[in-house]
mmCIF file of C-alpha atoms in Angstrom:
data_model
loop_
_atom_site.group_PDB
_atom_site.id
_atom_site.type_symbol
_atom_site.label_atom_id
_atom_site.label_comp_id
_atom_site.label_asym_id
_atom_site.label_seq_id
_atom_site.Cartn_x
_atom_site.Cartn_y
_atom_site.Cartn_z
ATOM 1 C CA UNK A 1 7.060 -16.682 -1.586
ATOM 2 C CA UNK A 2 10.586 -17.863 -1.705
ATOM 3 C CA UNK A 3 13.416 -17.036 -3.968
ATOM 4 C CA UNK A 4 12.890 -19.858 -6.001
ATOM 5 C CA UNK A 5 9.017 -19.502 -6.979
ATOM 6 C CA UNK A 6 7.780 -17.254 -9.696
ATOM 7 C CA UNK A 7 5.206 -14.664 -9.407
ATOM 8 C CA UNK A 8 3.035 -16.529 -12.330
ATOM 9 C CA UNK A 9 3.886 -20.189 -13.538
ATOM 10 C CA UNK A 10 2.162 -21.815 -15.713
ATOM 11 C CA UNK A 11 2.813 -25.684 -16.515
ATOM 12 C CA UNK A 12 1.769 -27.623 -19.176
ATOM 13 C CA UNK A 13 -1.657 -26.461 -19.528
ATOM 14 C CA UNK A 14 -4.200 -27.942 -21.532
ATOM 15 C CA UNK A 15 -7.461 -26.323 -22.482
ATOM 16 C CA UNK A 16 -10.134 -27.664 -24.471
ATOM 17 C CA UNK A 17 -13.559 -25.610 -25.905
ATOM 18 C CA UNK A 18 -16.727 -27.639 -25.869
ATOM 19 C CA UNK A 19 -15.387 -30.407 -24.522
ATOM 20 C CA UNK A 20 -13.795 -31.746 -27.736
ATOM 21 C CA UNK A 21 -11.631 -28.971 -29.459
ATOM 22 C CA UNK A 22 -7.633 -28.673 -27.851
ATOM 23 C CA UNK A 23 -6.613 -25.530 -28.160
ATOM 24 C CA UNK A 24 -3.518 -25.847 -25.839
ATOM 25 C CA UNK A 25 -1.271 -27.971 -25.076
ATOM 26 C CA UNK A 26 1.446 -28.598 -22.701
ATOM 27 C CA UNK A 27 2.148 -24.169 -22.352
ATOM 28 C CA UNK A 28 4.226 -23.427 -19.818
ATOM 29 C CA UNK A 29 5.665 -20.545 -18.766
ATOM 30 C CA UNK A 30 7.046 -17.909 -16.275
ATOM 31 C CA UNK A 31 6.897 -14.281 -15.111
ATOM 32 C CA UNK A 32 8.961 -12.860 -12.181
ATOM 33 C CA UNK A 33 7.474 -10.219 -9.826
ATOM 34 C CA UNK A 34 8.172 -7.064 -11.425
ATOM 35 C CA UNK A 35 8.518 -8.579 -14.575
ATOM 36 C CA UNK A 36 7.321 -8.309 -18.187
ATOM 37 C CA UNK A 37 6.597 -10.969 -20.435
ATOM 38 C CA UNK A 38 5.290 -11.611 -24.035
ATOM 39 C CA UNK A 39 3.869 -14.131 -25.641
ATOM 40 C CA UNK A 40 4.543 -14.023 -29.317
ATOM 41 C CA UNK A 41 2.712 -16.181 -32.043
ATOM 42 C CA UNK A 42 0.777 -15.929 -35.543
ATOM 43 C CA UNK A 43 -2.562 -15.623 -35.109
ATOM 44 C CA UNK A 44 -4.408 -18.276 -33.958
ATOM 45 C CA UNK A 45 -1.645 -19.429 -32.123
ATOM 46 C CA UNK A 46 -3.679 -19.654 -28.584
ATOM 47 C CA UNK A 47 -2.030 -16.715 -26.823
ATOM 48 C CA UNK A 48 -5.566 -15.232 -25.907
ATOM 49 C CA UNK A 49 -6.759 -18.826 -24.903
ATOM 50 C CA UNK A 50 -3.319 -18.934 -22.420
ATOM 51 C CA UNK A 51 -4.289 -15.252 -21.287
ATOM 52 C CA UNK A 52 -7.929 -16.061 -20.648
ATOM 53 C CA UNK A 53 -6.734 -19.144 -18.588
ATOM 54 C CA UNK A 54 -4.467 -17.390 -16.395
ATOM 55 C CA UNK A 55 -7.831 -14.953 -15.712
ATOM 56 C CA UNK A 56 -10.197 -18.057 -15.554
ATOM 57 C CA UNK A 57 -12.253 -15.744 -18.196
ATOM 58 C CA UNK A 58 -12.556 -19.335 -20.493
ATOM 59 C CA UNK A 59 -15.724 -20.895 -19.058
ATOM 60 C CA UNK A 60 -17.979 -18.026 -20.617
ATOM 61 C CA UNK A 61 -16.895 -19.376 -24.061
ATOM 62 C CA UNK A 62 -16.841 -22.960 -23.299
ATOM 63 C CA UNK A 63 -13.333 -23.582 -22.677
ATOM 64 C CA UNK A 64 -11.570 -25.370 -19.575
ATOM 65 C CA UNK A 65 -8.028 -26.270 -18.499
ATOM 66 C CA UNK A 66 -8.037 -29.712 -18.665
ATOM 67 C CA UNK A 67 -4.444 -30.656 -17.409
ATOM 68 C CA UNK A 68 -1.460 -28.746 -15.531
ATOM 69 C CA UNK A 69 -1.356 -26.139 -13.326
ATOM 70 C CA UNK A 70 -1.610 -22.089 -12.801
ATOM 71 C CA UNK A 71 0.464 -20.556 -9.592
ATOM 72 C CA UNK A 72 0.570 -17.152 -8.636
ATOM 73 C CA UNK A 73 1.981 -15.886 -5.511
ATOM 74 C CA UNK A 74 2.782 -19.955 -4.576
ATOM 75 C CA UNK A 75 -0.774 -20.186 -4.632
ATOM 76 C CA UNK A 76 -2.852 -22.334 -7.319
ATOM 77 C CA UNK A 77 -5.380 -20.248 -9.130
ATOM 78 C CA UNK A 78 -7.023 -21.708 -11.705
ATOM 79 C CA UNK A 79 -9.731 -23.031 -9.692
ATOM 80 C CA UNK A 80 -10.811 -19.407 -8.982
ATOM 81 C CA UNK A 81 -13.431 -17.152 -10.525
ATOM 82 C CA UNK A 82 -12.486 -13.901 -12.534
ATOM 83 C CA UNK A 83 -13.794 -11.893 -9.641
ATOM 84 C CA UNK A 84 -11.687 -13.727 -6.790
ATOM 85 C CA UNK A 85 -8.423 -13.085 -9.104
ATOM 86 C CA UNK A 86 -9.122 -9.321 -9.688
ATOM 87 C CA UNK A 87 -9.490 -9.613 -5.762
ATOM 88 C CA UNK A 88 -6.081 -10.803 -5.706
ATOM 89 C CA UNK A 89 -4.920 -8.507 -8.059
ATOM 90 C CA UNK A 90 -4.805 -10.121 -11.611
ATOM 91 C CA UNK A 91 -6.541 -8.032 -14.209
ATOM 92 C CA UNK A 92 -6.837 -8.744 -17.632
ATOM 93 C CA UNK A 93 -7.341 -6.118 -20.288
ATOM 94 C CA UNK A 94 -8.863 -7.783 -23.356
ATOM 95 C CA UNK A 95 -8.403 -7.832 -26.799
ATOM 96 C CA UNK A 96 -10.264 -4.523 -28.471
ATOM 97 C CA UNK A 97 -10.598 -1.600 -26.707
ATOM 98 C CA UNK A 98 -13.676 -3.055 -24.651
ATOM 99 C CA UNK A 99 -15.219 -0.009 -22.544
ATOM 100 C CA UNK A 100 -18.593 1.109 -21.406
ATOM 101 C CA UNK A 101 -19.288 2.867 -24.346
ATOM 102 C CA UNK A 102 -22.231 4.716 -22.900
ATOM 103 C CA UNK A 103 -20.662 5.669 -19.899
ATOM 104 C CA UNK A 104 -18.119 8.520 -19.586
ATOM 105 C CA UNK A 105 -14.113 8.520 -19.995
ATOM 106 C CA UNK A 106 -13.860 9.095 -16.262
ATOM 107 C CA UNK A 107 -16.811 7.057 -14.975
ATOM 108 C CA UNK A 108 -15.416 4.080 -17.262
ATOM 109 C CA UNK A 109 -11.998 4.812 -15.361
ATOM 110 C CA UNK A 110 -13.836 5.054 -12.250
ATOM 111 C CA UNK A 111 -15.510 1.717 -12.586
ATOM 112 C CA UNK A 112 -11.775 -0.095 -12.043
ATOM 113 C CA UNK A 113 -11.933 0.598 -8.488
ATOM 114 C CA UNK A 114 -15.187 -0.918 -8.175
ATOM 115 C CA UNK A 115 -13.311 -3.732 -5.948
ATOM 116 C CA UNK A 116 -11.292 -1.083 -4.201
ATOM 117 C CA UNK A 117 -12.039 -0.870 -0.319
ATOM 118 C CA UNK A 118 -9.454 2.175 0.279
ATOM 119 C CA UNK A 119 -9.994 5.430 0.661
ATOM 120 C CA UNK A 120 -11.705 8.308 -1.951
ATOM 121 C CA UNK A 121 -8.669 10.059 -1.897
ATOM 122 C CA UNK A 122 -6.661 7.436 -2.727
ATOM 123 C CA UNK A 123 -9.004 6.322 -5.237
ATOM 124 C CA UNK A 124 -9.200 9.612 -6.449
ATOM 125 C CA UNK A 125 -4.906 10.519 -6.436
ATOM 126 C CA UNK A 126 -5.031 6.970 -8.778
ATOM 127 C CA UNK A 127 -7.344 8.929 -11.027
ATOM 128 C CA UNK A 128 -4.545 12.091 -10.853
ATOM 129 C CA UNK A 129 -2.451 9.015 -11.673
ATOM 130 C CA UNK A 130 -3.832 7.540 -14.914
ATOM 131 C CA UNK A 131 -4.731 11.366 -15.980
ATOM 132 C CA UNK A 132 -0.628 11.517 -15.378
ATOM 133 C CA UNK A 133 -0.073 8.401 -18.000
ATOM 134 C CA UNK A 134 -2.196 9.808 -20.163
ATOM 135 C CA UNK A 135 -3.289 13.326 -20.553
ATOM 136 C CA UNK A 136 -5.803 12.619 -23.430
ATOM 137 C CA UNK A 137 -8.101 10.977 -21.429
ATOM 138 C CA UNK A 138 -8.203 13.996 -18.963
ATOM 139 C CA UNK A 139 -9.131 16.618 -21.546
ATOM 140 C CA UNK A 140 -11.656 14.107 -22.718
ATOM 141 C CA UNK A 141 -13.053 12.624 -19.297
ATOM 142 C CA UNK A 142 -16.773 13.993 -19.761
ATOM 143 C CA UNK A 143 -17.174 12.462 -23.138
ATOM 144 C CA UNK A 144 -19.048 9.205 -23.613
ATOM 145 C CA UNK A 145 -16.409 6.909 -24.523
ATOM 146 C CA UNK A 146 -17.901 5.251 -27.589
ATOM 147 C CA UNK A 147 -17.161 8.733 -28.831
ATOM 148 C CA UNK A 148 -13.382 8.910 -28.484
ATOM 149 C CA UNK A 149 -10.543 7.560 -31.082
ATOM 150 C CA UNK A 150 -9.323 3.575 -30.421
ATOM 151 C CA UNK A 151 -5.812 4.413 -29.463
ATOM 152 C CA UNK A 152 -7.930 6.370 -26.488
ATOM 153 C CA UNK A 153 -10.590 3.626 -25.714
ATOM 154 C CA UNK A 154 -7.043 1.580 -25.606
ATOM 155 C CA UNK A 155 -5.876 4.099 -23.197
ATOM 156 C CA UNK A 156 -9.009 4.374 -21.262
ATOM 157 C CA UNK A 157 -9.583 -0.035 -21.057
ATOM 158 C CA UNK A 158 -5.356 0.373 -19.572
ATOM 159 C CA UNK A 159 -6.244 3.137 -17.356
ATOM 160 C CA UNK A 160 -9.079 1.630 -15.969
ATOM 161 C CA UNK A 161 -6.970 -1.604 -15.522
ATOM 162 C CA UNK A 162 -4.857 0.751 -13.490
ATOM 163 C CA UNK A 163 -7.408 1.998 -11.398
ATOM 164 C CA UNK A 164 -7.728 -1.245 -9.793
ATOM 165 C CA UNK A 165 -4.186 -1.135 -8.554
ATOM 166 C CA UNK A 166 -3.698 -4.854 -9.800
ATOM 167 C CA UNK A 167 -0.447 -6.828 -8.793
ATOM 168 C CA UNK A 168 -0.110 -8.092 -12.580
ATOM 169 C CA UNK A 169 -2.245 -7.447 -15.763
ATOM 170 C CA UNK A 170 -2.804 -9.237 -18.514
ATOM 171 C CA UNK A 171 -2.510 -7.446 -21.829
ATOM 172 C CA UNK A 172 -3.980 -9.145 -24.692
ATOM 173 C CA UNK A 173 -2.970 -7.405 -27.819
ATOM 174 C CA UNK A 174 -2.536 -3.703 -26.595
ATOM 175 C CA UNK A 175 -1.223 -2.287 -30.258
ATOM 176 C CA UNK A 176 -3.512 -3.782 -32.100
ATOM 177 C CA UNK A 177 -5.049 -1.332 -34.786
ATOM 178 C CA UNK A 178 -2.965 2.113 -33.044
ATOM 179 C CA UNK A 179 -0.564 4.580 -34.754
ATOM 180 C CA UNK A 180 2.666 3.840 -33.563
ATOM 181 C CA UNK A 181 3.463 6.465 -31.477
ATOM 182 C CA UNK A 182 -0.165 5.307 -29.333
ATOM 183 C CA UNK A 183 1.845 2.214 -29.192
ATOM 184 C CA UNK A 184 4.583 3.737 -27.764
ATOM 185 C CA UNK A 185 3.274 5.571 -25.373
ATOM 186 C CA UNK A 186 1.325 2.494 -24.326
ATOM 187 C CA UNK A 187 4.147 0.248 -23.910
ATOM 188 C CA UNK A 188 6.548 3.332 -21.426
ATOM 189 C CA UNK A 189 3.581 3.383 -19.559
ATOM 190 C CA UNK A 190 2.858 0.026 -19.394
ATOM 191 C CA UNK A 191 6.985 -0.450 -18.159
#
């Protein structure tokens, strides 16, 4: 990657639900390696839709990019699947606190490395790791995690994130509904 490229550029994407609806047009934007970026908007204002198209997450709701083009690392990406770009080190973390709600805290952080082809203990020291960003899920790690507050389940669907030792995640909405000392505590560990 030279200088000059970006680690993420998007230009002037279009993306259109069920064929017929535009939800975006002509977004473009940039994020250097290392960098952090936010999209601000009222709601409605498609910053989901230009998450989920980064992540290629629209075609389970019907939703394509239609025009422009999605870079990362140099490379064009939006003709990959979700699973190819967590390969590659993109992960989103959606909107709401999803987690395996039956599963435990840990098992649901375990389930990030699922892609993972390193070692146990390295798997394992990330664990020490997210259990270092945030101690609350540690003291709660054996509890089913449809049992734990939403600033935690927050927490947990970041941690997990974490787990899969991504290159850049996607964070869509991460204060939504939290006290704001969750948020930040979210956002120091997030920089």
């Amino acid at each position: 990657m030279s200088s000059n490229e970006h680690f993420l550029s998007v230009n002037n994407v279009e993306v259109i639900y069920d064929h017929v609806i535009l939800v975006l047009k002509g977004v473009s934007l940039e994020v250097p390696e290392e960098g952090i970026v936010a999209l601000l908007g009222a709601n409605g204002a498609g910053k989901t839709t230009t998450l989920k198209s980064i992540s290629n997450l629209l075609g389970s709701e019907r939703g394509v990019v239609t025009k422009g083009a999605i870079d990362y690392q140099g490379a064009r990406i939006d003709g990959l699947t979700p699973s190819e770009l967590v390969k590659r080190g993109v992960i989103q973390v959606m909107e709401g606190r999803r987690c395996f709600e039956h599963l435990t805290v840990e098992d649901n952080l375990m389930t990030g490395a699922y892609t993972r082809r390193d070692s146990k203990a390295a798997v394992r020291d990330d664990l020490d790791l997210v259990y270092s960003y945030f101690p609350h899920l540690k003291e709660r790690r054996t509890i089913q995690a449809g049992y734990i507050s939403g600033g935690e389940q927050q927490m947990l669907a970041i941690g997990r994130a974490l787990k899969s030792k991504p290159r850049m995640i996607l964070l869509d909405e991460p204060s939504m509904g939290l006290a704001p000392q969750l948020v930040e505590q979210i956002f120091e560990t997030v920089k």
